[in-house]
Amino acid sequence: MSLHAVQLLRGLMGLTRRLPVQRAKMHSKPPREELGTMDVAVGFTACFLCFLLPSGWVLSHLESYKKRE
């Protein structure tokens, strides 16, 4: 890297260190009631169906996507 690029990067890093970081003021409380086994099972099933099943289908049909028709 050239000397100018190094100086530019150091200058940019110095600017980011001086910027104030805004933090979200969030407070949470303990849950009102514990999650049951059925609640957890429904949640995991929904995540599986929404995310893993479509991506698995695409990955299993990847060879057909590579073919030009």
PDB file of N, CA and C in Angstrom:
ATOM      1  N   MET A   1       0.844  -1.177   0.000  1.00  0.00           N
ATOM      2  CA  MET A   1       0.000   0.000   0.000  1.00  0.00           C
ATOM      3  C   MET A   1       0.889   1.240   0.000  1.00  0.00           C
ATOM      4  N   SER A   2       0.380   2.239  -0.612  1.00  0.00           N
ATOM      5  CA  SER A   2       1.158   3.471  -0.655  1.00  0.00           C
ATOM      6  C   SER A   2       1.019   4.231   0.662  1.00  0.00           C
ATOM      7  N   LEU A   3       1.877   5.182   0.844  1.00  0.00           N
ATOM      8  CA  LEU A   3       1.885   5.974   2.065  1.00  0.00           C
ATOM      9  C   LEU A   3       0.600   6.778   2.200  1.00  0.00           C
ATOM     10  N   HIS A   4       0.084   7.266   1.073  1.00  0.00           N
ATOM     11  CA  HIS A   4      -1.147   8.061   1.109  1.00  0.00           C
ATOM     12  C   HIS A   4      -2.349   7.216   1.551  1.00  0.00           C
ATOM     13  N   ALA A   5      -2.405   5.982   1.073  1.00  0.00           N
ATOM     14  CA  ALA A   5      -3.512   5.106   1.446  1.00  0.00           C
ATOM     15  C   ALA A   5      -3.471   4.795   2.941  1.00  0.00           C
ATOM     16  N   VAL A   6      -2.278   4.576   3.469  1.00  0.00           N
ATOM     17  CA  VAL A   6      -2.134   4.279   4.895  1.00  0.00           C
ATOM     18  C   VAL A   6      -2.562   5.482   5.732  1.00  0.00           C
ATOM     19  N   GLN A   7      -2.157   6.660   5.310  1.00  0.00           N
ATOM     20  CA  GLN A   7      -2.538   7.874   6.043  1.00  0.00           C
ATOM     21  C   GLN A   7      -4.042   8.101   5.966  1.00  0.00           C
ATOM     22  N   LEU A   8      -4.628   7.833   4.811  1.00  0.00           N
ATOM     23  CA  LEU A   8      -6.078   7.993   4.655  1.00  0.00           C
ATOM     24  C   LEU A   8      -6.824   7.037   5.572  1.00  0.00           C
ATOM     25  N   LEU A   9      -6.389   5.774   5.619  1.00  0.00           N
ATOM     26  CA  LEU A   9      -7.043   4.792   6.486  1.00  0.00           C
ATOM     27  C   LEU A   9      -6.902   5.158   7.961  1.00  0.00           C
ATOM     28  N   ARG A  10      -5.726   5.645   8.346  1.00  0.00           N
ATOM     29  CA  ARG A  10      -5.548   6.068   9.743  1.00  0.00           C
ATOM     30  C   ARG A  10      -6.439   7.249  10.075  1.00  0.00           C
ATOM     31  N   GLY A  11      -6.587   8.172   9.142  1.00  0.00           N
ATOM     32  CA  GLY A  11      -7.462   9.321   9.370  1.00  0.00           C
ATOM     33  C   GLY A  11      -8.914   8.910   9.508  1.00  0.00           C
ATOM     34  N   LEU A  12      -9.355   7.970   8.671  1.00  0.00           N
ATOM     35  CA  LEU A  12     -10.738   7.495   8.756  1.00  0.00           C
ATOM     36  C   LEU A  12     -10.984   6.742  10.056  1.00  0.00           C
ATOM     37  N   MET A  13     -10.009   5.963  10.485  1.00  0.00           N
ATOM     38  CA  MET A  13     -10.168   5.229  11.739  1.00  0.00           C
ATOM     39  C   MET A  13     -10.230   6.204  12.921  1.00  0.00           C
ATOM     40  N   GLY A  14      -9.477   7.276  12.861  1.00  0.00           N
ATOM     41  CA  GLY A  14      -9.519   8.274  13.927  1.00  0.00           C
ATOM     42  C   GLY A  14     -10.874   8.949  13.997  1.00  0.00           C
ATOM     43  N   LEU A  15     -11.496   9.189  12.830  1.00  0.00           N
ATOM     44  CA  LEU A  15     -12.815   9.807  12.822  1.00  0.00           C
ATOM     45  C   LEU A  15     -13.863   8.897  13.442  1.00  0.00           C
ATOM     46  N   THR A  16     -13.788   7.610  13.151  1.00  0.00           N
ATOM     47  CA  THR A  16     -14.791   6.694  13.683  1.00  0.00           C
ATOM     48  C   THR A  16     -14.642   6.509  15.189  1.00  0.00           C
ATOM     49  N   ARG A  17     -13.448   6.663  15.713  1.00  0.00           N
ATOM     50  CA  ARG A  17     -13.270   6.519  17.167  1.00  0.00           C
ATOM     51  C   ARG A  17     -13.866   7.698  17.919  1.00  0.00           C
ATOM     52  N   ARG A  18     -13.915   8.849  17.284  1.00  0.00           N
ATOM     53  CA  ARG A  18     -14.420  10.043  17.962  1.00  0.00           C
ATOM     54  C   ARG A  18     -15.931  10.197  17.866  1.00  0.00           C
ATOM     55  N   LEU A  19     -16.579   9.433  16.987  1.00  0.00           N
ATOM     56  CA  LEU A  19     -18.018   9.561  16.828  1.00  0.00           C
ATOM     57  C   LEU A  19     -18.738   8.943  18.027  1.00  0.00           C
ATOM     58  N   PRO A  20     -19.789   9.599  18.510  1.00  0.00           N
ATOM     59  CA  PRO A  20     -20.536   8.999  19.628  1.00  0.00           C
ATOM     60  C   PRO A  20     -21.363   7.816  19.132  1.00  0.00           C
ATOM     61  N   VAL A  21     -21.432   6.803  19.950  1.00  0.00           N
ATOM     62  CA  VAL A  21     -22.198   5.609  19.613  1.00  0.00           C
ATOM     63  C   VAL A  21     -23.547   5.706  20.310  1.00  0.00           C
ATOM     64  N   GLN A  22     -24.603   5.634  19.522  1.00  0.00           N
ATOM     65  CA  GLN A  22     -25.937   5.698  20.109  1.00  0.00           C
ATOM     66  C   GLN A  22     -26.341   4.301  20.567  1.00  0.00           C
ATOM     67  N   ARG A  23     -26.770   4.217  21.776  1.00  0.00           N
ATOM     68  CA  ARG A  23     -27.199   2.940  22.342  1.00  0.00           C
ATOM     69  C   ARG A  23     -28.710   2.980  22.555  1.00  0.00           C
ATOM     70  N   ALA A  24     -29.343   1.887  22.261  1.00  0.00           N
ATOM     71  CA  ALA A  24     -30.775   1.787  22.489  1.00  0.00           C
ATOM     72  C   ALA A  24     -31.023   1.606  23.984  1.00  0.00           C
ATOM     73  N   LYS A  25     -31.993   2.316  24.485  1.00  0.00           N
ATOM     74  CA  LYS A  25     -32.332   2.202  25.907  1.00  0.00           C
ATOM     75  C   LYS A  25     -33.497   1.228  26.029  1.00  0.00           C
ATOM     76  N   MET A  26     -33.146  -0.042  26.088  1.00  0.00           N
ATOM     77  CA  MET A  26     -34.161  -1.074  26.168  1.00  0.00           C
ATOM     78  C   MET A  26     -34.035  -1.803  27.498  1.00  0.00           C
ATOM     79  N   HIS A  27     -35.138  -2.069  28.096  1.00  0.00           N
ATOM     80  CA  HIS A  27     -35.176  -2.819  29.341  1.00  0.00           C
ATOM     81  C   HIS A  27     -36.193  -3.928  29.173  1.00  0.00           C
ATOM     82  N   SER A  28     -35.836  -5.109  29.603  1.00  0.00           N
ATOM     83  CA  SER A  28     -36.782  -6.206  29.507  1.00  0.00           C
ATOM     84  C   SER A  28     -37.066  -6.761  30.895  1.00  0.00           C
ATOM     85  N   LYS A  29     -38.191  -7.369  30.983  1.00  0.00           N
ATOM     86  CA  LYS A  29     -38.608  -7.988  32.242  1.00  0.00           C
ATOM     87  C   LYS A  29     -38.594  -9.499  32.059  1.00  0.00           C
ATOM     88  N   PRO A  30     -38.580 -10.235  33.128  1.00  0.00           N
ATOM     89  CA  PRO A  30     -38.685 -11.689  32.995  1.00  0.00           C
ATOM     90  C   PRO A  30     -40.029 -12.059  32.379  1.00  0.00           C
ATOM     91  N   PRO A  31     -40.111 -13.190  31.700  1.00  0.00           N
ATOM     92  CA  PRO A  31     -41.385 -13.570  31.074  1.00  0.00           C
ATOM     93  C   PRO A  31     -42.473 -13.789  32.119  1.00  0.00           C
ATOM     94  N   ARG A  32     -43.680 -13.475  31.731  1.00  0.00           N
ATOM     95  CA  ARG A  32     -44.806 -13.657  32.664  1.00  0.00           C
ATOM     96  C   ARG A  32     -45.062 -15.120  32.947  1.00  0.00           C
ATOM     97  N   GLU A  33     -44.908 -15.948  31.894  1.00  0.00           N
ATOM     98  CA  GLU A  33     -45.099 -17.383  32.094  1.00  0.00           C
ATOM     99  C   GLU A  33     -44.047 -18.132  31.283  1.00  0.00           C
ATOM    100  N   GLU A  34     -43.656 -19.280  31.766  1.00  0.00           N
ATOM    101  CA  GLU A  34     -42.622 -20.077  31.111  1.00  0.00           C
ATOM    102  C   GLU A  34     -43.156 -20.663  29.803  1.00  0.00           C
ATOM    103  N   LEU A  35     -42.258 -20.872  28.843  1.00  0.00           N
ATOM    104  CA  LEU A  35     -42.644 -21.519  27.591  1.00  0.00           C
ATOM    105  C   LEU A  35     -42.793 -23.016  27.829  1.00  0.00           C
ATOM    106  N   GLY A  36     -43.873 -23.546  27.336  1.00  0.00           N
ATOM    107  CA  GLY A  36     -44.106 -24.979  27.482  1.00  0.00           C
ATOM    108  C   GLY A  36     -43.436 -25.762  26.368  1.00  0.00           C
ATOM    109  N   THR A  37     -43.488 -27.064  26.487  1.00  0.00           N
ATOM    110  CA  THR A  37     -42.885 -27.945  25.489  1.00  0.00           C
ATOM    111  C   THR A  37     -43.566 -27.789  24.141  1.00  0.00           C
ATOM    112  N   MET A  38     -44.871 -27.628  24.157  1.00  0.00           N
ATOM    113  CA  MET A  38     -45.621 -27.476  22.913  1.00  0.00           C
ATOM    114  C   MET A  38     -45.266 -26.154  22.231  1.00  0.00           C
ATOM    115  N   ASP A  39     -45.100 -25.097  23.002  1.00  0.00           N
ATOM    116  CA  ASP A  39     -44.716 -23.805  22.427  1.00  0.00           C
ATOM    117  C   ASP A  39     -43.360 -23.889  21.733  1.00  0.00           C
ATOM    118  N   VAL A  40     -42.419 -24.542  22.373  1.00  0.00           N
ATOM    119  CA  VAL A  40     -41.081 -24.694  21.805  1.00  0.00           C
ATOM    120  C   VAL A  40     -41.136 -25.570  20.553  1.00  0.00           C
ATOM    121  N   ALA A  41     -41.914 -26.635  20.593  1.00  0.00           N
ATOM    122  CA  ALA A  41     -42.029 -27.524  19.438  1.00  0.00           C
ATOM    123  C   ALA A  41     -42.650 -26.800  18.243  1.00  0.00           C
ATOM    124  N   VAL A  42     -43.671 -26.000  18.478  1.00  0.00           N
ATOM    125  CA  VAL A  42     -44.301 -25.238  17.398  1.00  0.00           C
ATOM    126  C   VAL A  42     -43.318 -24.226  16.833  1.00  0.00           C
ATOM    127  N   GLY A  43     -42.557 -23.569  17.679  1.00  0.00           N
ATOM    128  CA  GLY A  43     -41.578 -22.595  17.223  1.00  0.00           C
ATOM    129  C   GLY A  43     -40.485 -23.221  16.373  1.00  0.00           C
ATOM    130  N   PHE A  44     -39.944 -24.353  16.830  1.00  0.00           N
ATOM    131  CA  PHE A  44     -38.903 -25.038  16.057  1.00  0.00           C
ATOM    132  C   PHE A  44     -39.449 -25.557  14.732  1.00  0.00           C
ATOM    133  N   THR A  45     -40.666 -26.063  14.737  1.00  0.00           N
ATOM    134  CA  THR A  45     -41.268 -26.555  13.497  1.00  0.00           C
ATOM    135  C   THR A  45     -41.486 -25.419  12.514  1.00  0.00           C
ATOM    136  N   ALA A  46     -41.942 -24.274  12.998  1.00  0.00           N
ATOM    137  CA  ALA A  46     -42.153 -23.122  12.118  1.00  0.00           C
ATOM    138  C   ALA A  46     -40.830 -22.643  11.527  1.00  0.00           C
ATOM    139  N   CYS A  47     -39.777 -22.594  12.328  1.00  0.00           N
ATOM    140  CA  CYS A  47     -38.457 -22.188  11.811  1.00  0.00           C
ATOM    141  C   CYS A  47     -37.961 -23.175  10.771  1.00  0.00           C
ATOM    142  N   PHE A  48     -38.145 -24.455  11.024  1.00  0.00           N
ATOM    143  CA  PHE A  48     -37.710 -25.465  10.066  1.00  0.00           C
ATOM    144  C   PHE A  48     -38.451 -25.321   8.754  1.00  0.00           C
ATOM    145  N   LEU A  49     -39.757 -25.171   8.815  1.00  0.00           N
ATOM    146  CA  LEU A  49     -40.556 -25.084   7.595  1.00  0.00           C
ATOM    147  C   LEU A  49     -40.283 -23.805   6.814  1.00  0.00           C
ATOM    148  N   CYS A  50     -40.055 -22.719   7.505  1.00  0.00           N
ATOM    149  CA  CYS A  50     -39.877 -21.431   6.833  1.00  0.00           C
ATOM    150  C   CYS A  50     -38.475 -21.238   6.273  1.00  0.00           C
ATOM    151  N   PHE A  51     -37.455 -21.729   6.937  1.00  0.00           N
ATOM    152  CA  PHE A  51     -36.086 -21.426   6.534  1.00  0.00           C
ATOM    153  C   PHE A  51     -35.341 -22.635   5.966  1.00  0.00           C
ATOM    154  N   LEU A  52     -35.347 -23.727   6.671  1.00  0.00           N
ATOM    155  CA  LEU A  52     -34.504 -24.848   6.278  1.00  0.00           C
ATOM    156  C   LEU A  52     -35.082 -25.659   5.123  1.00  0.00           C
ATOM    157  N   LEU A  53     -36.385 -25.817   5.068  1.00  0.00           N
ATOM    158  CA  LEU A  53     -36.990 -26.620   4.014  1.00  0.00           C
ATOM    159  C   LEU A  53     -36.799 -25.987   2.632  1.00  0.00           C
ATOM    160  N   PRO A  54     -37.092 -24.677   2.427  1.00  0.00           N
ATOM    161  CA  PRO A  54     -36.857 -24.091   1.094  1.00  0.00           C
ATOM    162  C   PRO A  54     -35.382 -24.074   0.690  1.00  0.00           C
ATOM    163  N   SER A  55     -34.502 -23.773   1.624  1.00  0.00           N
ATOM    164  CA  SER A  55     -33.078 -23.753   1.266  1.00  0.00           C
ATOM    165  C   SER A  55     -32.582 -25.156   0.954  1.00  0.00           C
ATOM    166  N   GLY A  56     -33.066 -26.150   1.636  1.00  0.00           N
ATOM    167  CA  GLY A  56     -32.701 -27.529   1.324  1.00  0.00           C
ATOM    168  C   GLY A  56     -33.212 -27.953  -0.042  1.00  0.00           C
ATOM    169  N   TRP A  57     -34.402 -27.504  -0.388  1.00  0.00           N
ATOM    170  CA  TRP A  57     -34.955 -27.827  -1.711  1.00  0.00           C
ATOM    171  C   TRP A  57     -34.112 -27.197  -2.811  1.00  0.00           C
ATOM    172  N   VAL A  58     -33.714 -25.952  -2.632  1.00  0.00           N
ATOM    173  CA  VAL A  58     -32.880 -25.270  -3.625  1.00  0.00           C
ATOM    174  C   VAL A  58     -31.538 -25.983  -3.747  1.00  0.00           C
ATOM    175  N   LEU A  59     -30.921 -26.333  -2.626  1.00  0.00           N
ATOM    176  CA  LEU A  59     -29.629 -27.012  -2.679  1.00  0.00           C
ATOM    177  C   LEU A  59     -29.737 -28.390  -3.325  1.00  0.00           C
ATOM    178  N   SER A  60     -30.833 -29.087  -3.123  1.00  0.00           N
ATOM    179  CA  SER A  60     -30.972 -30.412  -3.730  1.00  0.00           C
ATOM    180  C   SER A  60     -31.232 -30.321  -5.226  1.00  0.00           C
ATOM    181  N   HIS A  61     -31.750 -29.204  -5.721  1.00  0.00           N
ATOM    182  CA  HIS A  61     -32.013 -29.019  -7.150  1.00  0.00           C
ATOM    183  C   HIS A  61     -30.992 -28.090  -7.806  1.00  0.00           C
ATOM    184  N   LEU A  62     -29.845 -27.940  -7.203  1.00  0.00           N
ATOM    185  CA  LEU A  62     -28.832 -27.016  -7.702  1.00  0.00           C
ATOM    186  C   LEU A  62     -28.324 -27.407  -9.086  1.00  0.00           C
ATOM    187  N   GLU A  63     -28.192 -28.680  -9.349  1.00  0.00           N
ATOM    188  CA  GLU A  63     -27.705 -29.132 -10.650  1.00  0.00           C
ATOM    189  C   GLU A  63     -28.667 -28.751 -11.775  1.00  0.00           C
ATOM    190  N   SER A  64     -29.960 -28.814 -11.517  1.00  0.00           N
ATOM    191  CA  SER A  64     -30.912 -28.429 -12.557  1.00  0.00           C
ATOM    192  C   SER A  64     -30.890 -26.929 -12.800  1.00  0.00           C
ATOM    193  N   TYR A  65     -30.522 -26.143 -11.807  1.00  0.00           N
ATOM    194  CA  TYR A  65     -30.402 -24.686 -12.008  1.00  0.00           C
ATOM    195  C   TYR A  65     -29.169 -24.340 -12.837  1.00  0.00           C
ATOM    196  N   LYS A  66     -28.134 -25.185 -12.763  1.00  0.00           N
ATOM    197  CA  LYS A  66     -26.906 -24.907 -13.492  1.00  0.00           C
ATOM    198  C   LYS A  66     -27.068 -25.167 -14.995  1.00  0.00           C
ATOM    199  N   LYS A  67     -27.979 -26.038 -15.371  1.00  0.00           N
ATOM    200  CA  LYS A  67     -28.174 -26.375 -16.786  1.00  0.00           C
ATOM    201  C   LYS A  67     -28.847 -25.215 -17.503  1.00  0.00           C
ATOM    202  N   ARG A  68     -28.316 -24.917 -18.693  1.00  0.00           N
ATOM    203  CA  ARG A  68     -28.957 -23.888 -19.515  1.00  0.00           C
ATOM    204  C   ARG A  68     -29.906 -24.565 -20.482  1.00  0.00           C
ATOM    205  N   GLU A  69     -31.076 -24.026 -20.594  1.00  0.00           N
ATOM    206  CA  GLU A  69     -32.055 -24.631 -21.501  1.00  0.00           C
ATOM    207  C   GLU A  69     -32.396 -23.673 -22.605  1.00  0.00           C
TER     208      GLU A  69
END
